[in-house]
mmCIF file of C-alpha atoms in Angstrom:
data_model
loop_
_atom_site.group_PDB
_atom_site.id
_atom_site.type_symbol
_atom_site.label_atom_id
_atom_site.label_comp_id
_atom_site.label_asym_id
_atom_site.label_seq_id
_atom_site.Cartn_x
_atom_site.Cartn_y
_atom_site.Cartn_z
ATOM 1 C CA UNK A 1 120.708 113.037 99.044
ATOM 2 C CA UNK A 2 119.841 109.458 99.774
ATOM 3 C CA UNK A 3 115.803 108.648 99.861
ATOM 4 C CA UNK A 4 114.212 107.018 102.720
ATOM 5 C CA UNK A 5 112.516 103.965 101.583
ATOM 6 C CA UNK A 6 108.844 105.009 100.285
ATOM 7 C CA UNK A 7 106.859 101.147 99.477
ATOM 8 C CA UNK A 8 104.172 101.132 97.457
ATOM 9 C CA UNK A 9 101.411 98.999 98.313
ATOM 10 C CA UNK A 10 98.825 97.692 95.920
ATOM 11 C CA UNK A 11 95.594 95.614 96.656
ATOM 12 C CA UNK A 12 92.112 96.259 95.753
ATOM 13 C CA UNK A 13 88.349 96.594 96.698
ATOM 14 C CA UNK A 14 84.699 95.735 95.440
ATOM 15 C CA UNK A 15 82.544 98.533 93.270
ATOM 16 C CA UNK A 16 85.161 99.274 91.026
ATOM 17 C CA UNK A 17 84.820 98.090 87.346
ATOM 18 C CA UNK A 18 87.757 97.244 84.727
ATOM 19 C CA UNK A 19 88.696 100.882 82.486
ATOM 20 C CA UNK A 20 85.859 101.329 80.434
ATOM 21 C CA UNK A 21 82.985 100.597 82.697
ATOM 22 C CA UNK A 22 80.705 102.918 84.717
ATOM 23 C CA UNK A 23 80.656 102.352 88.317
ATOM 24 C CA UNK A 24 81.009 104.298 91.033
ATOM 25 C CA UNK A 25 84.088 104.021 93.728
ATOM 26 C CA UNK A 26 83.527 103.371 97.439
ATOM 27 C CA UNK A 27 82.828 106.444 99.422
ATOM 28 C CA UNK A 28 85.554 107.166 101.943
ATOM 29 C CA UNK A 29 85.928 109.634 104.481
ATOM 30 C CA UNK A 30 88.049 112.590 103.523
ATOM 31 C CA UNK A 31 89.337 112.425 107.476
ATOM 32 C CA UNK A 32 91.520 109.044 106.827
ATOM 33 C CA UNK A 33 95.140 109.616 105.471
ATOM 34 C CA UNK A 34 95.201 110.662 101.908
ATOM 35 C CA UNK A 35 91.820 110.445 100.851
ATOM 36 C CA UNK A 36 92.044 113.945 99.721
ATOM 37 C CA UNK A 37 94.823 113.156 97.164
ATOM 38 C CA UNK A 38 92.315 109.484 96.716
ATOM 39 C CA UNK A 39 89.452 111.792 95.694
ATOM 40 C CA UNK A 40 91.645 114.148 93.470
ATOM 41 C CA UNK A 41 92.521 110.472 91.722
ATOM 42 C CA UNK A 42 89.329 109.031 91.227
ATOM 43 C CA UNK A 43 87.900 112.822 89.536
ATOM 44 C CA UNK A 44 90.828 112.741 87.305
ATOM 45 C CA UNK A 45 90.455 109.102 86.469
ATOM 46 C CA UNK A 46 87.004 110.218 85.444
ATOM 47 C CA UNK A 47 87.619 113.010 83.548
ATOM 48 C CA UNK A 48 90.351 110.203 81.313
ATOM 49 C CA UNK A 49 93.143 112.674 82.904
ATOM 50 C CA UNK A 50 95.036 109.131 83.477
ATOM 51 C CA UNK A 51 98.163 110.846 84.083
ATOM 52 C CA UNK A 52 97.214 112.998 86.799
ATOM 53 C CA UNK A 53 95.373 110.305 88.298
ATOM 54 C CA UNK A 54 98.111 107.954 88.615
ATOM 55 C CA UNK A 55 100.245 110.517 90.544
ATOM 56 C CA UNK A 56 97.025 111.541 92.841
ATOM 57 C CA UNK A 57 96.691 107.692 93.620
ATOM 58 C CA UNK A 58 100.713 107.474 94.183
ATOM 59 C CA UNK A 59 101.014 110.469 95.961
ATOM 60 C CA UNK A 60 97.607 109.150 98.813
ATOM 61 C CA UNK A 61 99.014 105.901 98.740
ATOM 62 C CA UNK A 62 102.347 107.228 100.115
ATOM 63 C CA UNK A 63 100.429 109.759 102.463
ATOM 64 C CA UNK A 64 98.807 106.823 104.099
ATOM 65 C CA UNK A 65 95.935 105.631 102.641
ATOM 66 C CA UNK A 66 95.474 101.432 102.547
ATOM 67 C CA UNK A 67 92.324 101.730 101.487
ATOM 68 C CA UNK A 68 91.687 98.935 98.673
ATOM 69 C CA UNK A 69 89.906 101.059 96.597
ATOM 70 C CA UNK A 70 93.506 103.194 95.659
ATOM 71 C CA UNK A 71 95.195 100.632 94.540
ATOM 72 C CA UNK A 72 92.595 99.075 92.470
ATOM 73 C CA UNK A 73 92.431 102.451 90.625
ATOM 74 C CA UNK A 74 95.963 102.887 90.920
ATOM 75 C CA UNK A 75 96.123 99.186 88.328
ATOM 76 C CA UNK A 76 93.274 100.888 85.932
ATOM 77 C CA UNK A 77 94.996 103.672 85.656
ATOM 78 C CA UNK A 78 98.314 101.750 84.577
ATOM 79 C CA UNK A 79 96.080 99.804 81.837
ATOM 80 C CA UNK A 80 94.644 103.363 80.855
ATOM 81 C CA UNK A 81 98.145 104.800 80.597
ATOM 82 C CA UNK A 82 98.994 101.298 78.662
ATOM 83 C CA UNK A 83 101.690 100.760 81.293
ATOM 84 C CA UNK A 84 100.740 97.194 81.290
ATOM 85 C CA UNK A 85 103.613 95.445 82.623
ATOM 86 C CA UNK A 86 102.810 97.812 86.115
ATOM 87 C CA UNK A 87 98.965 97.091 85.017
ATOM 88 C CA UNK A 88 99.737 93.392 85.765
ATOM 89 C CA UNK A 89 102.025 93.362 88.634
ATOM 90 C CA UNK A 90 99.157 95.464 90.386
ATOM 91 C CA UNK A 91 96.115 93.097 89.664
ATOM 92 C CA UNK A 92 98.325 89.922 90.153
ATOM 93 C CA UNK A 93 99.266 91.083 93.945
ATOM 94 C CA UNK A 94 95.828 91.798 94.108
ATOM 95 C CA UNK A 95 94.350 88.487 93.260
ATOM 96 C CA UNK A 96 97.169 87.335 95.913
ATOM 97 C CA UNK A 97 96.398 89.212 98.458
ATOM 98 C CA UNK A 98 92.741 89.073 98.690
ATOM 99 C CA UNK A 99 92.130 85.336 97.483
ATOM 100 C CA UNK A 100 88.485 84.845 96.687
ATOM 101 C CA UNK A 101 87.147 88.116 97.215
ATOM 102 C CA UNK A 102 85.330 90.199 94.826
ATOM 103 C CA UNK A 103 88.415 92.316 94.507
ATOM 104 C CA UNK A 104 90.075 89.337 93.509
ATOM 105 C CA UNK A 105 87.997 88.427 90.685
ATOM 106 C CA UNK A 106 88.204 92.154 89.829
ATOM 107 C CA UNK A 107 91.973 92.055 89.487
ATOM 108 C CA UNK A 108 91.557 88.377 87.539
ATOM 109 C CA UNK A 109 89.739 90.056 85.219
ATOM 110 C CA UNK A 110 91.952 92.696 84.825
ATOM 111 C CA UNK A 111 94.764 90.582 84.336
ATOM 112 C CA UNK A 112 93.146 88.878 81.426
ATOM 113 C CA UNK A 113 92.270 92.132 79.964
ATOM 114 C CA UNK A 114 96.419 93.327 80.204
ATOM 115 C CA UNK A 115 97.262 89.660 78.454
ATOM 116 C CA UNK A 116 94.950 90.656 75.223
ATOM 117 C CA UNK A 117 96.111 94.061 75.246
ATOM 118 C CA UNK A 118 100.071 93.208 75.921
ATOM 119 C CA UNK A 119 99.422 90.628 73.273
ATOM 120 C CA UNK A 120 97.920 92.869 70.592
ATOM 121 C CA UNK A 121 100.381 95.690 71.435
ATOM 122 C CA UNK A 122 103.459 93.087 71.345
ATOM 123 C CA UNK A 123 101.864 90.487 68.623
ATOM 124 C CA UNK A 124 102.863 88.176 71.766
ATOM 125 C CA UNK A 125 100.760 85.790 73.802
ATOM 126 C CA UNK A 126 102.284 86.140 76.920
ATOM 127 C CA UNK A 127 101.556 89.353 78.861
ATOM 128 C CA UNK A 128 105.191 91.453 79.106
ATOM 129 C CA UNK A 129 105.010 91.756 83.187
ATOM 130 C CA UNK A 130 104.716 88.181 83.419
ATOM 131 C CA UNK A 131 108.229 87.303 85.877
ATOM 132 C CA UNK A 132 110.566 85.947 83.715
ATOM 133 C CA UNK A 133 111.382 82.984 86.153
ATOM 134 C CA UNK A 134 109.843 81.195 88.951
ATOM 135 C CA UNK A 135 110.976 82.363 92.245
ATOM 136 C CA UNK A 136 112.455 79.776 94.366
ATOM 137 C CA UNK A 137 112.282 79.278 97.865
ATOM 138 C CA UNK A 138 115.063 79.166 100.865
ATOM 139 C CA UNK A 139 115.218 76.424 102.659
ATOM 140 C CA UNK A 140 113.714 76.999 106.209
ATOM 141 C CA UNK A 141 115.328 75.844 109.886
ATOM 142 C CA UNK A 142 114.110 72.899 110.637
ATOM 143 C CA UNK A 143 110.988 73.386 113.002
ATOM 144 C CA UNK A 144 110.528 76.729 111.284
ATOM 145 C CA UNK A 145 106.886 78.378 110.635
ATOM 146 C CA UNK A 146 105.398 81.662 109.108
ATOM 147 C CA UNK A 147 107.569 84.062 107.332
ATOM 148 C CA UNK A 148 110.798 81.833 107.750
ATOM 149 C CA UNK A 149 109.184 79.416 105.575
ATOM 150 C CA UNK A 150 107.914 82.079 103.165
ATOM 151 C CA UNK A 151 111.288 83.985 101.502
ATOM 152 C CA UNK A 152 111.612 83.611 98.125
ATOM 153 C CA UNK A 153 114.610 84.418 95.760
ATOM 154 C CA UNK A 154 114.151 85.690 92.146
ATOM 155 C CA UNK A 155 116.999 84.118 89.903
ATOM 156 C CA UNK A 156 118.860 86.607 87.723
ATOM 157 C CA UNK A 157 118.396 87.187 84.020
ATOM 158 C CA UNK A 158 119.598 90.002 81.677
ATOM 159 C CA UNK A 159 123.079 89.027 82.591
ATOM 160 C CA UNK A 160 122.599 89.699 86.683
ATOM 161 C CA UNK A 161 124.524 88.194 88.791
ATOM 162 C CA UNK A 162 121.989 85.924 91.115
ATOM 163 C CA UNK A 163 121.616 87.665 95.020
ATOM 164 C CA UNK A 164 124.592 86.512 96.918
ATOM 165 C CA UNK A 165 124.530 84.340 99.896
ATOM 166 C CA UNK A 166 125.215 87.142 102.306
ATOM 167 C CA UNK A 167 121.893 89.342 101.109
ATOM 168 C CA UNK A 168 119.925 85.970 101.622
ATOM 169 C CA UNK A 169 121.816 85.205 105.318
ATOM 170 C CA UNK A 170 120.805 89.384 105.780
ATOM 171 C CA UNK A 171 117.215 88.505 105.287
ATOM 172 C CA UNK A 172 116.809 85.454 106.867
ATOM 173 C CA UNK A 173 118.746 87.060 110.054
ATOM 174 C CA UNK A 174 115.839 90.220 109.249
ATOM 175 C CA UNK A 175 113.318 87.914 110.118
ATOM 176 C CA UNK A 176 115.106 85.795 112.794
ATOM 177 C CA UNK A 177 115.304 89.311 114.932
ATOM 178 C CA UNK A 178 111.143 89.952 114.805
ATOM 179 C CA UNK A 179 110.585 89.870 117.988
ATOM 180 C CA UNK A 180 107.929 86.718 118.783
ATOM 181 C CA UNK A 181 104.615 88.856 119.486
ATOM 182 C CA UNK A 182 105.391 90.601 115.860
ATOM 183 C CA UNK A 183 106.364 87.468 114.500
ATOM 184 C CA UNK A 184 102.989 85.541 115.119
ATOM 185 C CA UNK A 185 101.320 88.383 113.575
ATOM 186 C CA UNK A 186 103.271 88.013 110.773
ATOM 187 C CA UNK A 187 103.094 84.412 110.353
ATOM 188 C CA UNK A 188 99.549 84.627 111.164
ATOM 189 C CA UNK A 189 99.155 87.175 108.326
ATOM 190 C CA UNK A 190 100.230 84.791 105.329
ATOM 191 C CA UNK A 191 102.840 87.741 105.032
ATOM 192 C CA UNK A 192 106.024 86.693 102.570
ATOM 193 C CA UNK A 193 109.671 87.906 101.499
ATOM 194 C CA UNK A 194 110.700 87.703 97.689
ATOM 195 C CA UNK A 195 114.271 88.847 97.200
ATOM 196 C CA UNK A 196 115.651 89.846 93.414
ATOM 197 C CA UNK A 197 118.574 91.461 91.815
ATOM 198 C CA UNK A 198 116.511 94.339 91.186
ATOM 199 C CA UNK A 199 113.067 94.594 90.361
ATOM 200 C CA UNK A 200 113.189 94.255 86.585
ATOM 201 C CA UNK A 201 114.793 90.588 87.497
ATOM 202 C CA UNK A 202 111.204 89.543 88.584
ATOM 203 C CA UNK A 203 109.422 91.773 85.625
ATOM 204 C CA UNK A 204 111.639 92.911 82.800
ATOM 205 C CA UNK A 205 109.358 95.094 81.180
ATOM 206 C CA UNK A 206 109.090 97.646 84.215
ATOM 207 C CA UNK A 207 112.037 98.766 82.257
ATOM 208 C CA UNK A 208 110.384 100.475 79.408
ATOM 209 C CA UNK A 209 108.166 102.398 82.086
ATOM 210 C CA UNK A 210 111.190 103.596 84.468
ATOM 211 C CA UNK A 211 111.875 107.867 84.064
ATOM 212 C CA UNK A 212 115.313 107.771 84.299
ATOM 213 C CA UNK A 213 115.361 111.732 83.569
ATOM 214 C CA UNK A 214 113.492 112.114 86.596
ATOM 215 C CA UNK A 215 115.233 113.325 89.909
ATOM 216 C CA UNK A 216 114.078 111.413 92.143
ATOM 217 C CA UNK A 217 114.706 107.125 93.075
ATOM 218 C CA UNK A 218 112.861 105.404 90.483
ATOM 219 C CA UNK A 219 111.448 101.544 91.115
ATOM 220 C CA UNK A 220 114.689 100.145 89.904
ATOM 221 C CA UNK A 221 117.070 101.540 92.485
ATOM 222 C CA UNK A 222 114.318 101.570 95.314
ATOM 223 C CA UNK A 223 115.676 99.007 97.628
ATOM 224 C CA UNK A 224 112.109 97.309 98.288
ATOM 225 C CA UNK A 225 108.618 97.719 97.787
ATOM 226 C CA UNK A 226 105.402 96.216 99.351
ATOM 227 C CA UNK A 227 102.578 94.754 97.556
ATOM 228 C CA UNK A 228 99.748 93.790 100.311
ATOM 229 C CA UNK A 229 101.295 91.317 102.654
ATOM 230 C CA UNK A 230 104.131 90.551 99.697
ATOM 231 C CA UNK A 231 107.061 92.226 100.881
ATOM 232 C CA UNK A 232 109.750 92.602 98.117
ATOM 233 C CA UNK A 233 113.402 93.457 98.575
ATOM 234 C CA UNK A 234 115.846 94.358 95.600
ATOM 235 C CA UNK A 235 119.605 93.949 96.285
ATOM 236 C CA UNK A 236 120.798 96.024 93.714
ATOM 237 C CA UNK A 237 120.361 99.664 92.338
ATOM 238 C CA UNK A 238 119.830 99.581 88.624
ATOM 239 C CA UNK A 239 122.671 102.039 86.691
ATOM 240 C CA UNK A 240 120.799 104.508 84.324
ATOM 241 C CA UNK A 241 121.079 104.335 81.044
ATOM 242 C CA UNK A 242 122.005 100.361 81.140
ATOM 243 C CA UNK A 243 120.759 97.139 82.331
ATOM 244 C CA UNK A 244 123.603 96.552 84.567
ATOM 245 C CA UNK A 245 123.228 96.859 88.361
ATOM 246 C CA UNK A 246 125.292 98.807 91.241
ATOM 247 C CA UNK A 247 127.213 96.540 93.444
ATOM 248 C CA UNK A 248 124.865 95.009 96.280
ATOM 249 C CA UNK A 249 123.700 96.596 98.835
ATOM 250 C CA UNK A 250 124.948 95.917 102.362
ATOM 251 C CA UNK A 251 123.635 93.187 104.556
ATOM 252 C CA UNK A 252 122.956 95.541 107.609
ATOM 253 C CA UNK A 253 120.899 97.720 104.833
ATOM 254 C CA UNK A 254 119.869 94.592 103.720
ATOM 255 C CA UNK A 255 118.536 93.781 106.860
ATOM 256 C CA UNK A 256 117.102 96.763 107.622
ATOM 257 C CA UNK A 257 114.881 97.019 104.563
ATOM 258 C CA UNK A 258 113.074 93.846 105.899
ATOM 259 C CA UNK A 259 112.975 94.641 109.180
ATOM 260 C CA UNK A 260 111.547 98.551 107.779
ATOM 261 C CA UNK A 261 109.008 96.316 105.759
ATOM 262 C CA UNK A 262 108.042 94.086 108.508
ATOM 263 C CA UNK A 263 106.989 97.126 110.915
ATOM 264 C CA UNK A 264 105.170 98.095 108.334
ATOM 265 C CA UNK A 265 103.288 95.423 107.731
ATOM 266 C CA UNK A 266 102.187 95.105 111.252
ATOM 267 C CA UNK A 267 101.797 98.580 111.482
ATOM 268 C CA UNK A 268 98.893 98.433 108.612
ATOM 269 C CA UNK A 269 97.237 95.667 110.897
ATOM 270 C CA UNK A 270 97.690 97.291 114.348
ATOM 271 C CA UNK A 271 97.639 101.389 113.832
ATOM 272 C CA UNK A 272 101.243 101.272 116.055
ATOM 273 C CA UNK A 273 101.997 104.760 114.333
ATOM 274 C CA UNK A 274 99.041 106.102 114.746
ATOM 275 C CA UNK A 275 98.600 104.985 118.550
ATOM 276 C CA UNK A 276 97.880 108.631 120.734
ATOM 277 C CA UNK A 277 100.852 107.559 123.664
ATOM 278 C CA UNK A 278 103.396 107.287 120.508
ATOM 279 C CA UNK A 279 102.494 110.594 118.686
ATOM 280 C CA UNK A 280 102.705 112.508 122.008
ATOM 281 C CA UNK A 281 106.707 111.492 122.421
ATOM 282 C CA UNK A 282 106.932 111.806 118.647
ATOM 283 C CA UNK A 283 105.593 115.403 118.263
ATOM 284 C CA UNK A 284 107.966 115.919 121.384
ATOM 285 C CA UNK A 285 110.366 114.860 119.808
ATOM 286 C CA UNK A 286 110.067 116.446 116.135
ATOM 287 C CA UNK A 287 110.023 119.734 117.604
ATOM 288 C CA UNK A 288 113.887 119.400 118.403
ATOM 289 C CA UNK A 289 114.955 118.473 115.425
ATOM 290 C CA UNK A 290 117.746 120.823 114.520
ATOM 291 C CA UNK A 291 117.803 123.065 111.571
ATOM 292 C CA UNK A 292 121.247 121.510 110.381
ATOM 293 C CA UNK A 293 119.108 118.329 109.919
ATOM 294 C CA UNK A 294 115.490 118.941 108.756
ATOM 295 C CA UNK A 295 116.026 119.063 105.405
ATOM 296 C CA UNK A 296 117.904 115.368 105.333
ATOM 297 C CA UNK A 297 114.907 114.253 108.181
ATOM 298 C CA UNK A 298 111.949 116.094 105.488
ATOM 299 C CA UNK A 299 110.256 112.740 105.644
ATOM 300 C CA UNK A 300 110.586 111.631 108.892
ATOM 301 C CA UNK A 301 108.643 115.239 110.381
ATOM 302 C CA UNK A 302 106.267 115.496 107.882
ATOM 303 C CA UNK A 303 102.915 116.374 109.399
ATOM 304 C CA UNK A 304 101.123 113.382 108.034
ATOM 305 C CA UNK A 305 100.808 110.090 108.856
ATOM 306 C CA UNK A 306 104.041 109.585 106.932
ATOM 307 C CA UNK A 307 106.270 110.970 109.390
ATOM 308 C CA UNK A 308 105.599 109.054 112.617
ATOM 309 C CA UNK A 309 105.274 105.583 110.281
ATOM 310 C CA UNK A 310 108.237 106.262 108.684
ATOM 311 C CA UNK A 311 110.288 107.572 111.666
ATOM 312 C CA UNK A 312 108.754 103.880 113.813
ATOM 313 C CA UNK A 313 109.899 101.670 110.519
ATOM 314 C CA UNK A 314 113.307 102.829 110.420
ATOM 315 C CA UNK A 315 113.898 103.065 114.167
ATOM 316 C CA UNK A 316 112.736 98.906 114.936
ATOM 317 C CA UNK A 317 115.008 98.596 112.114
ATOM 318 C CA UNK A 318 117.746 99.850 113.286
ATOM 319 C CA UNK A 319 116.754 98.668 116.900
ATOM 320 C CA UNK A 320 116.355 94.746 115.817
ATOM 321 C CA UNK A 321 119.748 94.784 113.829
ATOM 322 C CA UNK A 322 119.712 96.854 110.764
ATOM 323 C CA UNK A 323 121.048 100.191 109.924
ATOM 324 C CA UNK A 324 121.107 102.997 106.964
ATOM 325 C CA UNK A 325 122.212 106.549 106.563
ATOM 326 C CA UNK A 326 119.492 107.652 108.878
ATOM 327 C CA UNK A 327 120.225 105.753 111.798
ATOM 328 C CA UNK A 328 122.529 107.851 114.115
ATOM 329 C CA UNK A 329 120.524 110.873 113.482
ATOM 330 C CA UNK A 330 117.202 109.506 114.374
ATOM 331 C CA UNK A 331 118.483 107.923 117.035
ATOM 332 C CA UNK A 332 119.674 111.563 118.295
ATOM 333 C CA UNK A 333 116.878 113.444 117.260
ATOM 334 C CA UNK A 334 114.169 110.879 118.467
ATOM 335 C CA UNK A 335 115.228 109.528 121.826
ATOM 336 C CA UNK A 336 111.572 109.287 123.140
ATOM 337 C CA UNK A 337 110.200 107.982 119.808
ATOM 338 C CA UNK A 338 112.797 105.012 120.487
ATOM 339 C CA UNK A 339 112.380 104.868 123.976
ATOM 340 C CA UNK A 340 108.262 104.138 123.413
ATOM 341 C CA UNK A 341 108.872 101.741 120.723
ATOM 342 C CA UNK A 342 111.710 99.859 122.531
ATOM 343 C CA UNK A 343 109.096 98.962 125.326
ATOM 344 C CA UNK A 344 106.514 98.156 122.652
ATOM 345 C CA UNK A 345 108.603 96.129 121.030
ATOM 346 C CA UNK A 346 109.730 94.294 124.076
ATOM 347 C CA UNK A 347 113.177 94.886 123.679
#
């Protein structure tokens, strides 16, 4: 059964030292969406149980929890686990998304720390999660601002083909559909759109880190992640067991990744999920869901924070243009949900 898209976000926050050092995390309140998992983490972390930690910090982070602190442990942890290609994709969003902050010099020193070790490890200067090409950008509308002027486009290597013209006409149609009063808030943002082949286009050595004997969707046939305000879309699934890549995806999926990603960047900015009219149609709502269909809809009624923010992403989607396996059947099993959402959204 087909995943719904699950982005990981990573950032990061002041009070927490590079692996090795003694400091103590940020206290946060055990009330806020995944902090229990975020203080499972941060004990393991401290007891070296790296492995455990990283899953405690995946598994809050997924729950709900944007609290900087998670994903700045969530990058230690990577360097602990010498996973240093994910090490250095987390501390380089970092020092992107919170430009001359503390956090930022945090992550800049973490970064430096993942070169030496890459290096030693690899008897290579050059740290292996460095992208192995500068992105380049689409060329805006004329009179265009914001996001429009922000998309990005990975070039192929390992033998990829490059993202065809219809993926990058999907995305820039993704972000011509925002409706204005989201739009402003995502130009205002800094928010930005970097389209690949797949993700191990933009850092090859993710590959030697992917579980490809695990069930579930790993990061190289995830359609898109988001990294702070960095949203990141992959065209292509990666085929197990080889570098090649499944044909693309479709432009309405296409399309409906961004437009999923651009909710939920707004939705980390204004608490739309979480907002007391829209859980009151959406618990009405998850309470008819059928049987027959629960198991396929697990994510969009679980009881956490999850639920309603995934169940809102993938209905604007689908509202503004988009569409995936999911859309008919939240559209029938959430009429309110889409109802509220279609009057927020002004449509």
């Amino acid at each position: 059964m087909k995943k719904p898209l699950l982005f990981l976000l990573t950032a990061a926050l002041v009070s927490i030292a590079p692996p090795g050092a003694n400091s103590e995390p940020e206290k946060a309140s055990l009330g806020q969406p995944g902090q229990k998992e975020y203080k499972a983490g941060v004990e393991a972390y401290q007891k070296k149980d790296y492995k455990a930690a990283e899953g405690h910090f995946r598994k809050s982070v997924q729950e709900g929890n944007h609290n900087p602190d998670v994903y700045l442990y969530s990058a230690h942890t990577f360097m602990a686990l010498g996973q240093y290609s994910q090490a250095y994709q987390t501390y380089e969003i970092v020092t992107k998304s919170f430009k001359g902050s503390k956090q930022a010099k945090t992550a800049e020193q973490g970064m430096e720390a993942t070169r030496s070790k890459a290096g030693a490890a690899a008897n290579a200067s050059a740290p292996p999660a460095a992208p192995a090409a500068a992105p380049v950008a689409v060329p805006a509308a004329p009179g265009a601002v914001g996001l429009a002027t922000r998309i990005l486009v990975i070039p192929p290597m390992k033998g990829h083909q490059a993202c065809l013209p219809a993926t990058i006409k999907a995305v820039n149609d993704a972000v011509a559909a925002v409706p204005p009063h989201l739009r402003k808030l995502l130009d205002d943002s800094g928010a930005s759109i970097v389209l690949s082949p797949n993700i191990i286009d933009r850092w090859p050595d993710t590959v030697k880190e992917l579980d490809e004997e695990q069930e579930g969707e790993t990061m190289a046939e995830a359609g898109g992640r988001i990294y702070g305000k960095e949203m990141c879309v992959y065209e292509r699934a990666k085929i197990r067991g080889s570098m090649n890549l499944k044909e693309a995806r479709a432009p309405k999926l296409i399309k409906q990744t961004v437009l999923n990603m651009c909710f939920q960047v707004v939705d980390d900015m204004q608490n739309i999920s979480k907002s007391p009219e829209l859980r009151k149609v959406y618990e009405l709502d998850k309470q008819n869901v059928p049987d027959s269909l629960r198991e396929k809809l697990a994510t969009f009624i679980k009881e956490d924070d999850w639920g309603p923010r995934e169940t809102c992403s993938e209905l604007t989607g689908s509202m503004l243009g988009g569409s995936d396996d999911y859309t008919e059947d939240l559209y029938r099993c959430f009429p309110n949900t889409k109802k509220w959402l279609k009057a927020w959204l002004k449509i």
